[in-house]
Amino acid sequence: MTRKFTIAVGSDHAGPLLKAELMVFLESEGHAVLDLGCPVGTERVDYPLIAKAAVEKVASGEASFGILVCGTGIGMAMVANKTPGIRAANCHTEFSARMARAHNDCNVLALGARVLGPSLALAIAKAFLETGFEGGRHAERLALFS
Ligand code: RB5
């Protein structure tokens, strides 16, 4: 059985519909969700503000993982990776999501709402959450990050 997590989610104006679908999916899988915005219908919100609010929940330990959505996933990942302790990856495939967890102990998944259809986005999130970090040589490499 997949472990249950608390997951901080956030999107800018490009992603609230996908975020809403993700939230339904995550809760249906038994995870707890912290929603850092933005709501559906938001005209404009700057992704760095949402990314920082969400990854703070991960960095503090309040959430185990973050899932961030913007148009491409690129900006969210860039901002997330500036916070110490955050390892964010912008994933377009289930394989990359599994590898981000298994080899990089990734704790923030960034998704592009203008890149991925919702079914693929949910499958990527599922793959991400059900994969554990392998440790060993990969942990040694993480220790070389800083
Ligand atoms: C917003 O138009 C867009 O720039 C943003 O969602 C994101 O794709 C940035 O990386």
PDB file of C-alpha atoms in Angstrom, residues 12-132:
ATOM      1  CA  ASP A  12      -0.440  30.255 -10.539  1.00  0.00           C
ATOM      2  CA  HIS A  13      -3.274  31.402 -12.810  1.00  0.00           C
ATOM      3  CA  ALA A  14      -2.227  28.886 -15.494  1.00  0.00           C
ATOM      4  CA  GLY A  15      -2.929  25.898 -13.266  1.00  0.00           C
ATOM      5  CA  PRO A  16      -5.830  26.111 -10.804  1.00  0.00           C
ATOM      6  CA  LEU A  17      -8.036  23.717 -12.783  1.00  0.00           C
ATOM      7  CA  LEU A  18      -5.297  21.094 -12.893  1.00  0.00           C
ATOM      8  CA  LYS A  19      -4.536  21.768  -9.219  1.00  0.00           C
ATOM      9  CA  ALA A  20      -8.196  21.191  -8.368  1.00  0.00           C
ATOM     10  CA  GLU A  21      -8.111  17.854 -10.210  1.00  0.00           C
ATOM     11  CA  LEU A  22      -4.899  16.950  -8.439  1.00  0.00           C
ATOM     12  CA  MET A  23      -6.415  17.759  -5.063  1.00  0.00           C
ATOM     13  CA  VAL A  24      -9.417  15.520  -5.688  1.00  0.00           C
ATOM     14  CA  PHE A  25      -7.087  12.755  -6.828  1.00  0.00           C
ATOM     15  CA  LEU A  26      -4.678  13.135  -3.896  1.00  0.00           C
ATOM     16  CA  GLU A  27      -7.471  13.121  -1.335  1.00  0.00           C
ATOM     17  CA  SER A  28      -9.065  10.106  -3.013  1.00  0.00           C
ATOM     18  CA  GLU A  29      -5.721   8.343  -2.542  1.00  0.00           C
ATOM     19  CA  GLY A  30      -5.813   9.131   1.181  1.00  0.00           C
ATOM     20  CA  HIS A  31      -3.297  11.980   1.251  1.00  0.00           C
ATOM     21  CA  ALA A  32      -3.838  15.221   3.160  1.00  0.00           C
ATOM     22  CA  VAL A  33      -3.564  18.374   1.058  1.00  0.00           C
ATOM     23  CA  LEU A  34      -2.500  21.893   2.018  1.00  0.00           C
ATOM     24  CA  ASP A  35      -3.690  24.308  -0.676  1.00  0.00           C
ATOM     25  CA  LEU A  36      -1.521  27.407  -0.996  1.00  0.00           C
ATOM     26  CA  GLY A  37      -3.583  28.853  -3.856  1.00  0.00           C
ATOM     27  CA  CYS A  38      -4.499  30.165  -6.266  1.00  0.00           C
ATOM     28  CA  PRO A  39      -8.265  29.628  -6.584  1.00  0.00           C
ATOM     29  CA  VAL A  40      -9.971  28.835  -9.891  1.00  0.00           C
ATOM     30  CA  GLY A  41     -10.859  32.109 -11.593  1.00  0.00           C
ATOM     31  CA  THR A  42      -7.805  34.025 -10.404  1.00  0.00           C
ATOM     32  CA  GLU A  43      -6.896  36.494 -13.153  1.00  0.00           C
ATOM     33  CA  ARG A  44      -3.214  36.702 -12.407  1.00  0.00           C
ATOM     34  CA  VAL A  45      -0.836  35.651  -9.645  1.00  0.00           C
ATOM     35  CA  ASP A  46       2.933  35.579  -9.804  1.00  0.00           C
ATOM     36  CA  TYR A  47       4.209  31.994  -9.540  1.00  0.00           C
ATOM     37  CA  PRO A  48       7.225  32.791  -7.313  1.00  0.00           C
ATOM     38  CA  LEU A  49       4.891  33.857  -4.484  1.00  0.00           C
ATOM     39  CA  ILE A  50       2.924  30.608  -4.659  1.00  0.00           C
ATOM     40  CA  ALA A  51       6.051  28.467  -5.012  1.00  0.00           C
ATOM     41  CA  LYS A  52       7.696  30.063  -1.979  1.00  0.00           C
ATOM     42  CA  ALA A  53       4.588  29.621   0.182  1.00  0.00           C
ATOM     43  CA  ALA A  54       4.250  25.954  -0.787  1.00  0.00           C
ATOM     44  CA  VAL A  55       7.884  24.914  -0.438  1.00  0.00           C
ATOM     45  CA  GLU A  56       8.052  26.581   2.962  1.00  0.00           C
ATOM     46  CA  LYS A  57       5.573  23.895   4.106  1.00  0.00           C
ATOM     47  CA  VAL A  58       7.945  21.217   2.842  1.00  0.00           C
ATOM     48  CA  ALA A  59      11.098  22.831   4.204  1.00  0.00           C
ATOM     49  CA  SER A  60       9.482  23.192   7.635  1.00  0.00           C
ATOM     50  CA  GLY A  61       8.309  19.572   7.674  1.00  0.00           C
ATOM     51  CA  GLU A  62       4.636  20.477   7.735  1.00  0.00           C
ATOM     52  CA  ALA A  63       4.288  18.709   4.392  1.00  0.00           C
ATOM     53  CA  SER A  64       6.282  15.752   3.073  1.00  0.00           C
ATOM     54  CA  PHE A  65       6.022  16.835  -0.550  1.00  0.00           C
ATOM     55  CA  GLY A  66       4.991  19.736  -2.724  1.00  0.00           C
ATOM     56  CA  ILE A  67       3.251  19.641  -6.077  1.00  0.00           C
ATOM     57  CA  LEU A  68       3.352  22.916  -7.993  1.00  0.00           C
ATOM     58  CA  VAL A  69       1.589  23.811 -11.218  1.00  0.00           C
ATOM     59  CA  CYS A  70       2.263  26.683 -13.597  1.00  0.00           C
ATOM     60  CA  GLY A  71       2.035  26.942 -17.370  1.00  0.00           C
ATOM     61  CA  THR A  72       5.188  24.937 -18.006  1.00  0.00           C
ATOM     62  CA  GLY A  73       6.324  23.822 -14.549  1.00  0.00           C
ATOM     63  CA  ILE A  74       9.624  25.552 -15.256  1.00  0.00           C
ATOM     64  CA  GLY A  75       9.225  28.711 -13.211  1.00  0.00           C
ATOM     65  CA  MET A  76       7.813  26.854 -10.239  1.00  0.00           C
ATOM     66  CA  ALA A  77      10.769  24.437 -10.228  1.00  0.00           C
ATOM     67  CA  MET A  78      13.294  27.268 -10.555  1.00  0.00           C
ATOM     68  CA  VAL A  79      11.862  29.129  -7.587  1.00  0.00           C
ATOM     69  CA  ALA A  80      11.372  26.017  -5.468  1.00  0.00           C
ATOM     70  CA  ASN A  81      15.010  25.000  -5.880  1.00  0.00           C
ATOM     71  CA  LYS A  82      16.204  28.246  -4.290  1.00  0.00           C
ATOM     72  CA  THR A  83      14.928  27.146  -0.875  1.00  0.00           C
ATOM     73  CA  PRO A  84      17.448  25.068   1.112  1.00  0.00           C
ATOM     74  CA  GLY A  85      16.352  21.457   1.479  1.00  0.00           C
ATOM     75  CA  ILE A  86      14.120  21.567  -1.578  1.00  0.00           C
ATOM     76  CA  ARG A  87      14.852  19.370  -4.575  1.00  0.00           C
ATOM     77  CA  ALA A  88      12.285  20.178  -7.229  1.00  0.00           C
ATOM     78  CA  ALA A  89      11.908  18.585 -10.655  1.00  0.00           C
ATOM     79  CA  ASN A  90       9.741  19.532 -13.602  1.00  0.00           C
ATOM     80  CA  CYS A  91       8.538  16.167 -14.902  1.00  0.00           C
ATOM     81  CA  HIS A  92       6.771  15.377 -18.163  1.00  0.00           C
ATOM     82  CA  THR A  93       6.717  11.590 -17.855  1.00  0.00           C
ATOM     83  CA  GLU A  94       6.006   8.962 -15.227  1.00  0.00           C
ATOM     84  CA  PHE A  95       9.543   7.647 -15.743  1.00  0.00           C
ATOM     85  CA  SER A  96      11.133  10.993 -14.921  1.00  0.00           C
ATOM     86  CA  ALA A  97       8.919  11.304 -11.833  1.00  0.00           C
ATOM     87  CA  ARG A  98       9.972   7.858 -10.616  1.00  0.00           C
ATOM     88  CA  MET A  99      13.638   8.625 -11.238  1.00  0.00           C
ATOM     89  CA  ALA A 100      13.374  12.010  -9.545  1.00  0.00           C
ATOM     90  CA  ARG A 101      12.247  10.200  -6.403  1.00  0.00           C
ATOM     91  CA  ALA A 102      14.426   7.070  -6.653  1.00  0.00           C
ATOM     92  CA  HIS A 103      17.717   8.765  -7.531  1.00  0.00           C
ATOM     93  CA  ASN A 104      17.318  12.423  -6.518  1.00  0.00           C
ATOM     94  CA  ASP A 105      15.046  12.194  -3.442  1.00  0.00           C
ATOM     95  CA  CYS A 106      12.990  14.905  -5.094  1.00  0.00           C
ATOM     96  CA  ASN A 107      10.507  16.475  -2.687  1.00  0.00           C
ATOM     97  CA  VAL A 108       8.726  18.938  -4.987  1.00  0.00           C
ATOM     98  CA  LEU A 109       7.106  17.971  -8.277  1.00  0.00           C
ATOM     99  CA  ALA A 110       6.481  20.764 -10.786  1.00  0.00           C
ATOM    100  CA  LEU A 111       3.918  20.222 -13.533  1.00  0.00           C
ATOM    101  CA  GLY A 112       3.046  22.237 -16.613  1.00  0.00           C
ATOM    102  CA  ALA A 113      -0.679  22.737 -17.085  1.00  0.00           C
ATOM    103  CA  ARG A 114      -0.076  23.987 -20.632  1.00  0.00           C
ATOM    104  CA  VAL A 115       2.140  20.998 -21.408  1.00  0.00           C
ATOM    105  CA  LEU A 116       0.378  18.001 -19.869  1.00  0.00           C
ATOM    106  CA  GLY A 117      -3.159  16.728 -20.137  1.00  0.00           C
ATOM    107  CA  PRO A 118      -4.813  16.108 -16.781  1.00  0.00           C
ATOM    108  CA  SER A 119      -4.703  12.301 -17.031  1.00  0.00           C
ATOM    109  CA  LEU A 120      -0.967  12.296 -17.642  1.00  0.00           C
ATOM    110  CA  ALA A 121      -0.407  14.887 -14.911  1.00  0.00           C
ATOM    111  CA  LEU A 122      -2.244  12.717 -12.385  1.00  0.00           C
ATOM    112  CA  ALA A 123      -0.343   9.615 -13.492  1.00  0.00           C
ATOM    113  CA  ILE A 124       2.937  11.513 -13.032  1.00  0.00           C
ATOM    114  CA  ALA A 125       1.887  12.605  -9.532  1.00  0.00           C
ATOM    115  CA  LYS A 126       0.926   9.030  -8.661  1.00  0.00           C
ATOM    116  CA  ALA A 127       4.257   7.660  -9.910  1.00  0.00           C
ATOM    117  CA  PHE A 128       6.079  10.348  -7.928  1.00  0.00           C
ATOM    118  CA  LEU A 129       4.288   9.574  -4.659  1.00  0.00           C
ATOM    119  CA  GLU A 130       4.549   5.808  -4.845  1.00  0.00           C
ATOM    120  CA  THR A 131       8.316   5.765  -5.456  1.00  0.00           C
ATOM    121  CA  GLY A 132      10.831   5.775  -2.619  1.00  0.00           C
TER     122      GLY A 132
END
